JSON list of C-alpha atoms in Angstrom, two decimals:
[
{"chain": "A", "resi": 1418, "resn": "VAL", "atom": "CA", "xyz": [147.90, 143.65, 115.53]},
{"chain": "A", "resi": 1419, "resn": "GLN", "atom": "CA", "xyz": [151.20, 146.19, 116.44]},
{"chain": "A", "resi": 1420, "resn": "LEU", "atom": "CA", "xyz": [151.19, 149.94, 116.09]},
{"chain": "A", "resi": 1421, "resn": "VAL", "atom": "CA", "xyz": [154.19, 151.65, 116.75]},
{"chain": "A", "resi": 1422, "resn": "GLU", "atom": "CA", "xyz": [154.66, 155.48, 116.93]},
{"chain": "A", "resi": 1423, "resn": "SER", "atom": "CA", "xyz": [157.35, 157.30, 115.88]},
{"chain": "A", "resi": 1424, "resn": "GLY", "atom": "CA", "xyz": [157.77, 161.32, 114.64]},
{"chain": "A", "resi": 1425, "resn": "GLY", "atom": "CA", "xyz": [157.94, 162.67, 118.26]},
{"chain": "A", "resi": 1426, "resn": "ALA", "atom": "CA", "xyz": [160.25, 165.50, 118.79]},
{"chain": "A", "resi": 1427, "resn": "SER", "atom": "CA", "xyz": [160.80, 169.55, 120.82]},
{"chain": "A", "resi": 1428, "resn": "VAL", "atom": "CA", "xyz": [159.86, 172.31, 119.13]},
{"chain": "A", "resi": 1429, "resn": "GLY", "atom": "CA", "xyz": [159.30, 175.53, 119.37]},
{"chain": "A", "resi": 1430, "resn": "ALA", "atom": "CA", "xyz": [156.23, 176.88, 119.19]},
{"chain": "A", "resi": 1431, "resn": "GLY", "atom": "CA", "xyz": [154.27, 177.57, 116.02]},
{"chain": "A", "resi": 1432, "resn": "GLY", "atom": "CA", "xyz": [156.05, 174.70, 115.02]},
{"chain": "A", "resi": 1433, "resn": "SER", "atom": "CA", "xyz": [155.38, 171.95, 112.65]},
{"chain": "A", "resi": 1434, "resn": "LEU", "atom": "CA", "xyz": [155.10, 167.86, 113.38]},
{"chain": "A", "resi": 1435, "resn": "ARG", "atom": "CA", "xyz": [154.57, 164.86, 111.63]},
{"chain": "A", "resi": 1436, "resn": "LEU", "atom": "CA", "xyz": [153.42, 161.86, 113.87]},
{"chain": "A", "resi": 1437, "resn": "SER", "atom": "CA", "xyz": [153.55, 157.88, 112.46]},
{"chain": "A", "resi": 1438, "resn": "CYS", "atom": "CA", "xyz": [151.73, 154.73, 113.25]},
{"chain": "A", "resi": 1439, "resn": "GLU", "atom": "CA", "xyz": [152.97, 151.80, 111.16]},
{"chain": "A", "resi": 1440, "resn": "ALA", "atom": "CA", "xyz": [150.43, 149.40, 111.72]},
{"chain": "A", "resi": 1441, "resn": "SER", "atom": "CA", "xyz": [150.75, 145.58, 111.36]},
{"chain": "A", "resi": 1442, "resn": "GLY", "atom": "CA", "xyz": [148.86, 142.71, 111.55]},
{"chain": "A", "resi": 1443, "resn": "PHE", "atom": "CA", "xyz": [145.50, 143.50, 109.62]},
{"chain": "A", "resi": 1444, "resn": "SER", "atom": "CA", "xyz": [144.68, 145.01, 106.22]},
{"chain": "A", "resi": 1445, "resn": "PHE", "atom": "CA", "xyz": [143.72, 148.63, 105.45]},
{"chain": "A", "resi": 1446, "resn": "ASP", "atom": "CA", "xyz": [140.88, 146.60, 103.28]},
{"chain": "A", "resi": 1447, "resn": "ASP", "atom": "CA", "xyz": [139.18, 145.87, 106.96]},
{"chain": "A", "resi": 1448, "resn": "HIS", "atom": "CA", "xyz": [136.82, 147.82, 108.45]},
{"chain": "A", "resi": 1449, "resn": "PHE", "atom": "CA", "xyz": [137.31, 149.58, 111.97]},
{"chain": "A", "resi": 1450, "resn": "VAL", "atom": "CA", "xyz": [138.03, 152.71, 113.55]},
{"chain": "A", "resi": 1451, "resn": "PHE", "atom": "CA", "xyz": [141.50, 154.83, 114.04]},
{"chain": "A", "resi": 1452, "resn": "GLY", "atom": "CA", "xyz": [142.24, 157.45, 116.77]},
{"chain": "A", "resi": 1453, "resn": "TRP", "atom": "CA", "xyz": [145.44, 159.38, 117.29]},
{"chain": "A", "resi": 1454, "resn": "PHE", "atom": "CA", "xyz": [145.36, 160.32, 121.07]},
{"chain": "A", "resi": 1455, "resn": "ARG", "atom": "CA", "xyz": [147.16, 162.88, 123.43]},
{"chain": "A", "resi": 1456, "resn": "GLN", "atom": "CA", "xyz": [148.20, 162.47, 127.20]},
{"chain": "A", "resi": 1457, "resn": "ALA", "atom": "CA", "xyz": [149.79, 165.49, 129.09]},
{"chain": "A", "resi": 1458, "resn": "PRO", "atom": "CA", "xyz": [151.03, 164.94, 132.53]},
{"chain": "A", "resi": 1459, "resn": "GLY", "atom": "CA", "xyz": [148.23, 165.45, 135.37]},
{"chain": "A", "resi": 1460, "resn": "LYS", "atom": "CA", "xyz": [145.83, 165.44, 132.49]},
{"chain": "A", "resi": 1461, "resn": "GLU", "atom": "CA", "xyz": [143.02, 162.64, 131.12]},
{"chain": "A", "resi": 1462, "resn": "ARG", "atom": "CA", "xyz": [144.40, 160.71, 128.02]},
{"chain": "A", "resi": 1463, "resn": "GLU", "atom": "CA", "xyz": [142.14, 163.46, 124.71]},
{"chain": "A", "resi": 1464, "resn": "GLY", "atom": "CA", "xyz": [140.82, 161.79, 121.68]},
{"chain": "A", "resi": 1465, "resn": "VAL", "atom": "CA", "xyz": [142.83, 164.31, 119.44]},
{"chain": "A", "resi": 1466, "resn": "ALA", "atom": "CA", "xyz": [141.48, 163.27, 115.91]},
{"chain": "A", "resi": 1467, "resn": "THR", "atom": "CA", "xyz": [139.52, 160.12, 114.46]},
{"chain": "A", "resi": 1468, "resn": "PHE", "atom": "CA", "xyz": [138.10, 158.40, 111.36]},
{"chain": "A", "resi": 1469, "resn": "SER", "atom": "CA", "xyz": [136.72, 155.49, 110.48]},
{"chain": "A", "resi": 1470, "resn": "THR", "atom": "CA", "xyz": [136.40, 153.55, 108.03]},
{"chain": "A", "resi": 1471, "resn": "GLY", "atom": "CA", "xyz": [132.78, 153.31, 108.21]},
{"chain": "A", "resi": 1472, "resn": "GLU", "atom": "CA", "xyz": [131.94, 157.13, 108.11]},
{"chain": "A", "resi": 1473, "resn": "THR", "atom": "CA", "xyz": [133.47, 159.58, 105.51]},
{"chain": "A", "resi": 1474, "resn": "ARG", "atom": "CA", "xyz": [134.28, 162.45, 108.05]},
{"chain": "A", "resi": 1475, "resn": "LYS", "atom": "CA", "xyz": [137.30, 162.43, 110.01]},
{"chain": "A", "resi": 1476, "resn": "TYR", "atom": "CA", "xyz": [136.73, 164.07, 113.36]},
{"chain": "A", "resi": 1477, "resn": "TYR", "atom": "CA", "xyz": [138.80, 166.22, 115.44]},
{"chain": "A", "resi": 1478, "resn": "THR", "atom": "CA", "xyz": [139.26, 168.13, 118.83]},
{"chain": "A", "resi": 1479, "resn": "ASP", "atom": "CA", "xyz": [137.81, 171.81, 118.51]},
{"chain": "A", "resi": 1480, "resn": "SER", "atom": "CA", "xyz": [141.26, 172.54, 120.56]},
{"chain": "A", "resi": 1481, "resn": "VAL", "atom": "CA", "xyz": [143.58, 171.00, 117.02]},
{"chain": "A", "resi": 1482, "resn": "LYS", "atom": "CA", "xyz": [140.77, 171.69, 113.96]},
{"chain": "A", "resi": 1483, "resn": "GLY", "atom": "CA", "xyz": [142.59, 173.60, 111.67]},
{"chain": "A", "resi": 1484, "resn": "ARG", "atom": "CA", "xyz": [145.57, 172.91, 112.45]},
{"chain": "A", "resi": 1485, "resn": "PHE", "atom": "CA", "xyz": [145.73, 168.87, 112.24]},
{"chain": "A", "resi": 1486, "resn": "THR", "atom": "CA", "xyz": [145.37, 166.42, 109.88]},
{"chain": "A", "resi": 1487, "resn": "ILE", "atom": "CA", "xyz": [145.25, 162.66, 109.92]},
{"chain": "A", "resi": 1488, "resn": "SER", "atom": "CA", "xyz": [145.22, 161.05, 106.45]},
{"chain": "A", "resi": 1489, "resn": "SER", "atom": "CA", "xyz": [146.78, 157.26, 105.73]},
{"chain": "A", "resi": 1490, "resn": "ASP", "atom": "CA", "xyz": [149.08, 155.65, 103.68]},
{"chain": "A", "resi": 1491, "resn": "ASP", "atom": "CA", "xyz": [147.03, 152.19, 102.81]},
{"chain": "A", "resi": 1492, "resn": "ILE", "atom": "CA", "xyz": [150.17, 151.18, 100.92]},
{"chain": "A", "resi": 1493, "resn": "GLU", "atom": "CA", "xyz": [152.40, 151.28, 103.41]},
{"chain": "A", "resi": 1494, "resn": "ASN", "atom": "CA", "xyz": [149.60, 150.38, 106.17]},
{"chain": "A", "resi": 1495, "resn": "THR", "atom": "CA", "xyz": [150.53, 153.99, 108.19]},
{"chain": "A", "resi": 1496, "resn": "VAL", "atom": "CA", "xyz": [148.18, 156.50, 109.57]},
{"chain": "A", "resi": 1497, "resn": "PHE", "atom": "CA", "xyz": [149.88, 159.77, 109.80]},
{"chain": "A", "resi": 1498, "resn": "LEU", "atom": "CA", "xyz": [149.42, 162.77, 111.93]},
{"chain": "A", "resi": 1499, "resn": "GLU", "atom": "CA", "xyz": [150.19, 166.08, 110.82]},
{"chain": "A", "resi": 1500, "resn": "MET", "atom": "CA", "xyz": [150.34, 169.17, 113.27]},
{"chain": "A", "resi": 1501, "resn": "LYS", "atom": "CA", "xyz": [151.00, 172.84, 112.28]},
{"chain": "A", "resi": 1502, "resn": "SER", "atom": "CA", "xyz": [150.57, 176.05, 114.43]},
{"chain": "A", "resi": 1503, "resn": "LEU", "atom": "CA", "xyz": [151.56, 174.44, 117.39]},
{"chain": "A", "resi": 1504, "resn": "LYS", "atom": "CA", "xyz": [151.26, 175.35, 120.71]},
{"chain": "A", "resi": 1505, "resn": "PRO", "atom": "CA", "xyz": [153.07, 174.86, 124.16]},
{"chain": "A", "resi": 1506, "resn": "GLU", "atom": "CA", "xyz": [149.06, 172.98, 125.26]},
{"chain": "A", "resi": 1507, "resn": "ASP", "atom": "CA", "xyz": [150.11, 169.94, 122.38]},
{"chain": "A", "resi": 1508, "resn": "THR", "atom": "CA", "xyz": [152.92, 169.30, 125.12]},
{"chain": "A", "resi": 1509, "resn": "ALA", "atom": "CA", "xyz": [151.86, 165.86, 125.93]},
{"chain": "A", "resi": 1510, "resn": "VAL", "atom": "CA", "xyz": [152.65, 161.70, 125.01]},
{"chain": "A", "resi": 1511, "resn": "TYR", "atom": "CA", "xyz": [150.93, 161.04, 121.51]},
{"chain": "A", "resi": 1512, "resn": "SER", "atom": "CA", "xyz": [149.22, 157.27, 121.25]},
{"chain": "A", "resi": 1513, "resn": "CYS", "atom": "CA", "xyz": [147.41, 155.96, 118.13]},
{"chain": "A", "resi": 1514, "resn": "ALA", "atom": "CA", "xyz": [145.17, 153.52, 118.82]},
{"chain": "A", "resi": 1515, "resn": "ILE", "atom": "CA", "xyz": [142.06, 151.03, 116.51]},
{"chain": "A", "resi": 1516, "resn": "PHE", "atom": "CA", "xyz": [139.63, 148.91, 117.05]},
{"chain": "A", "resi": 1517, "resn": "PHE", "atom": "CA", "xyz": [137.88, 146.59, 114.47]},
{"chain": "A", "resi": 1518, "resn": "GLY", "atom": "CA", "xyz": [134.19, 146.85, 112.57]},
{"chain": "A", "resi": 1519, "resn": "LEU", "atom": "CA", "xyz": [131.65, 148.17, 110.34]},
{"chain": "A", "resi": 1520, "resn": "HIS", "atom": "CA", "xyz": [130.65, 151.52, 112.57]},
{"chain": "A", "resi": 1521, "resn": "VAL", "atom": "CA", "xyz": [128.22, 152.93, 110.08]},
{"chain": "A", "resi": 1522, "resn": "GLY", "atom": "CA", "xyz": [126.95, 156.44, 111.52]},
{"chain": "A", "resi": 1523, "resn": "ILE", "atom": "CA", "xyz": [129.00, 156.43, 114.93]},
{"chain": "A", "resi": 1524, "resn": "GLY", "atom": "CA", "xyz": [129.18, 159.79, 115.99]},
{"chain": "A", "resi": 1525, "resn": "LYS", "atom": "CA", "xyz": [132.21, 161.63, 116.84]},
{"chain": "A", "resi": 1526, "resn": "ARG", "atom": "CA", "xyz": [131.05, 161.30, 120.14]},
{"chain": "A", "resi": 1527, "resn": "ALA", "atom": "CA", "xyz": [132.32, 157.23, 120.15]},
{"chain": "A", "resi": 1528, "resn": "MET", "atom": "CA", "xyz": [134.84, 157.57, 117.46]},
{"chain": "A", "resi": 1529, "resn": "ILE", "atom": "CA", "xyz": [136.74, 159.68, 120.41]},
{"chain": "A", "resi": 1530, "resn": "ASP", "atom": "CA", "xyz": [136.23, 157.75, 123.06]},
{"chain": "A", "resi": 1531, "resn": "PRO", "atom": "CA", "xyz": [139.34, 155.99, 124.12]},
{"chain": "A", "resi": 1532, "resn": "GLY", "atom": "CA", "xyz": [137.39, 153.28, 126.28]},
{"chain": "A", "resi": 1533, "resn": "ARG", "atom": "CA", "xyz": [136.10, 151.81, 123.11]},
{"chain": "A", "resi": 1534, "resn": "TYR", "atom": "CA", "xyz": [139.55, 151.09, 121.38]},
{"chain": "A", "resi": 1535, "resn": "ARG", "atom": "CA", "xyz": [141.25, 147.65, 121.56]},
{"chain": "A", "resi": 1536, "resn": "TYR", "atom": "CA", "xyz": [144.57, 148.49, 120.04]},
{"chain": "A", "resi": 1537, "resn": "TRP", "atom": "CA", "xyz": [147.15, 150.88, 121.49]},
{"chain": "A", "resi": 1538, "resn": "GLY", "atom": "CA", "xyz": [150.18, 151.67, 120.79]},
{"chain": "A", "resi": 1539, "resn": "HIS", "atom": "CA", "xyz": [153.05, 153.39, 123.01]},
{"chain": "A", "resi": 1540, "resn": "GLY", "atom": "CA", "xyz": [152.97, 156.27, 122.21]},
{"chain": "A", "resi": 1541, "resn": "THR", "atom": "CA", "xyz": [155.63, 159.46, 121.15]},
{"chain": "A", "resi": 1542, "resn": "GLN", "atom": "CA", "xyz": [156.84, 162.84, 123.18]},
{"chain": "A", "resi": 1543, "resn": "VAL", "atom": "CA", "xyz": [155.88, 165.81, 122.08]},
{"chain": "A", "resi": 1544, "resn": "THR", "atom": "CA", "xyz": [157.01, 168.70, 123.44]},
{"chain": "A", "resi": 1545, "resn": "VAL", "atom": "CA", "xyz": [156.67, 172.30, 122.06]},
{"chain": "A", "resi": 1546, "resn": "SER", "atom": "CA", "xyz": [158.20, 175.09, 124.09]},
{"chain": "A", "resi": 1547, "resn": "THR", "atom": "CA", "xyz": [157.51, 178.68, 124.01]}
]
């Protein structure tokens, strides 16, 4: 399994970015939980957005609700993170990650727990200036 992020950049506050995570080594017909995480300097890794093939809902951390959207292109095996109204506090390295299995009813707390994720990309830097 390989995950490769792209799309990170430096933007001004209020700007938008779309991050991509190109996945390989598995099929989007498989069951999995997929997440976008971020880590700012001196801070712990934080779950930003996640979805599961065993859940109908997508989960977002409170600070990005209404601004970020996670989506997937099952044909291109790519997961996106659309980010709008960016703030300086969104500055971080953003990474995508995945773990496999059908986890019906797993819930948000488990889905944003980085310790559950098996495979990770190397990350892409997002910098938002004032």
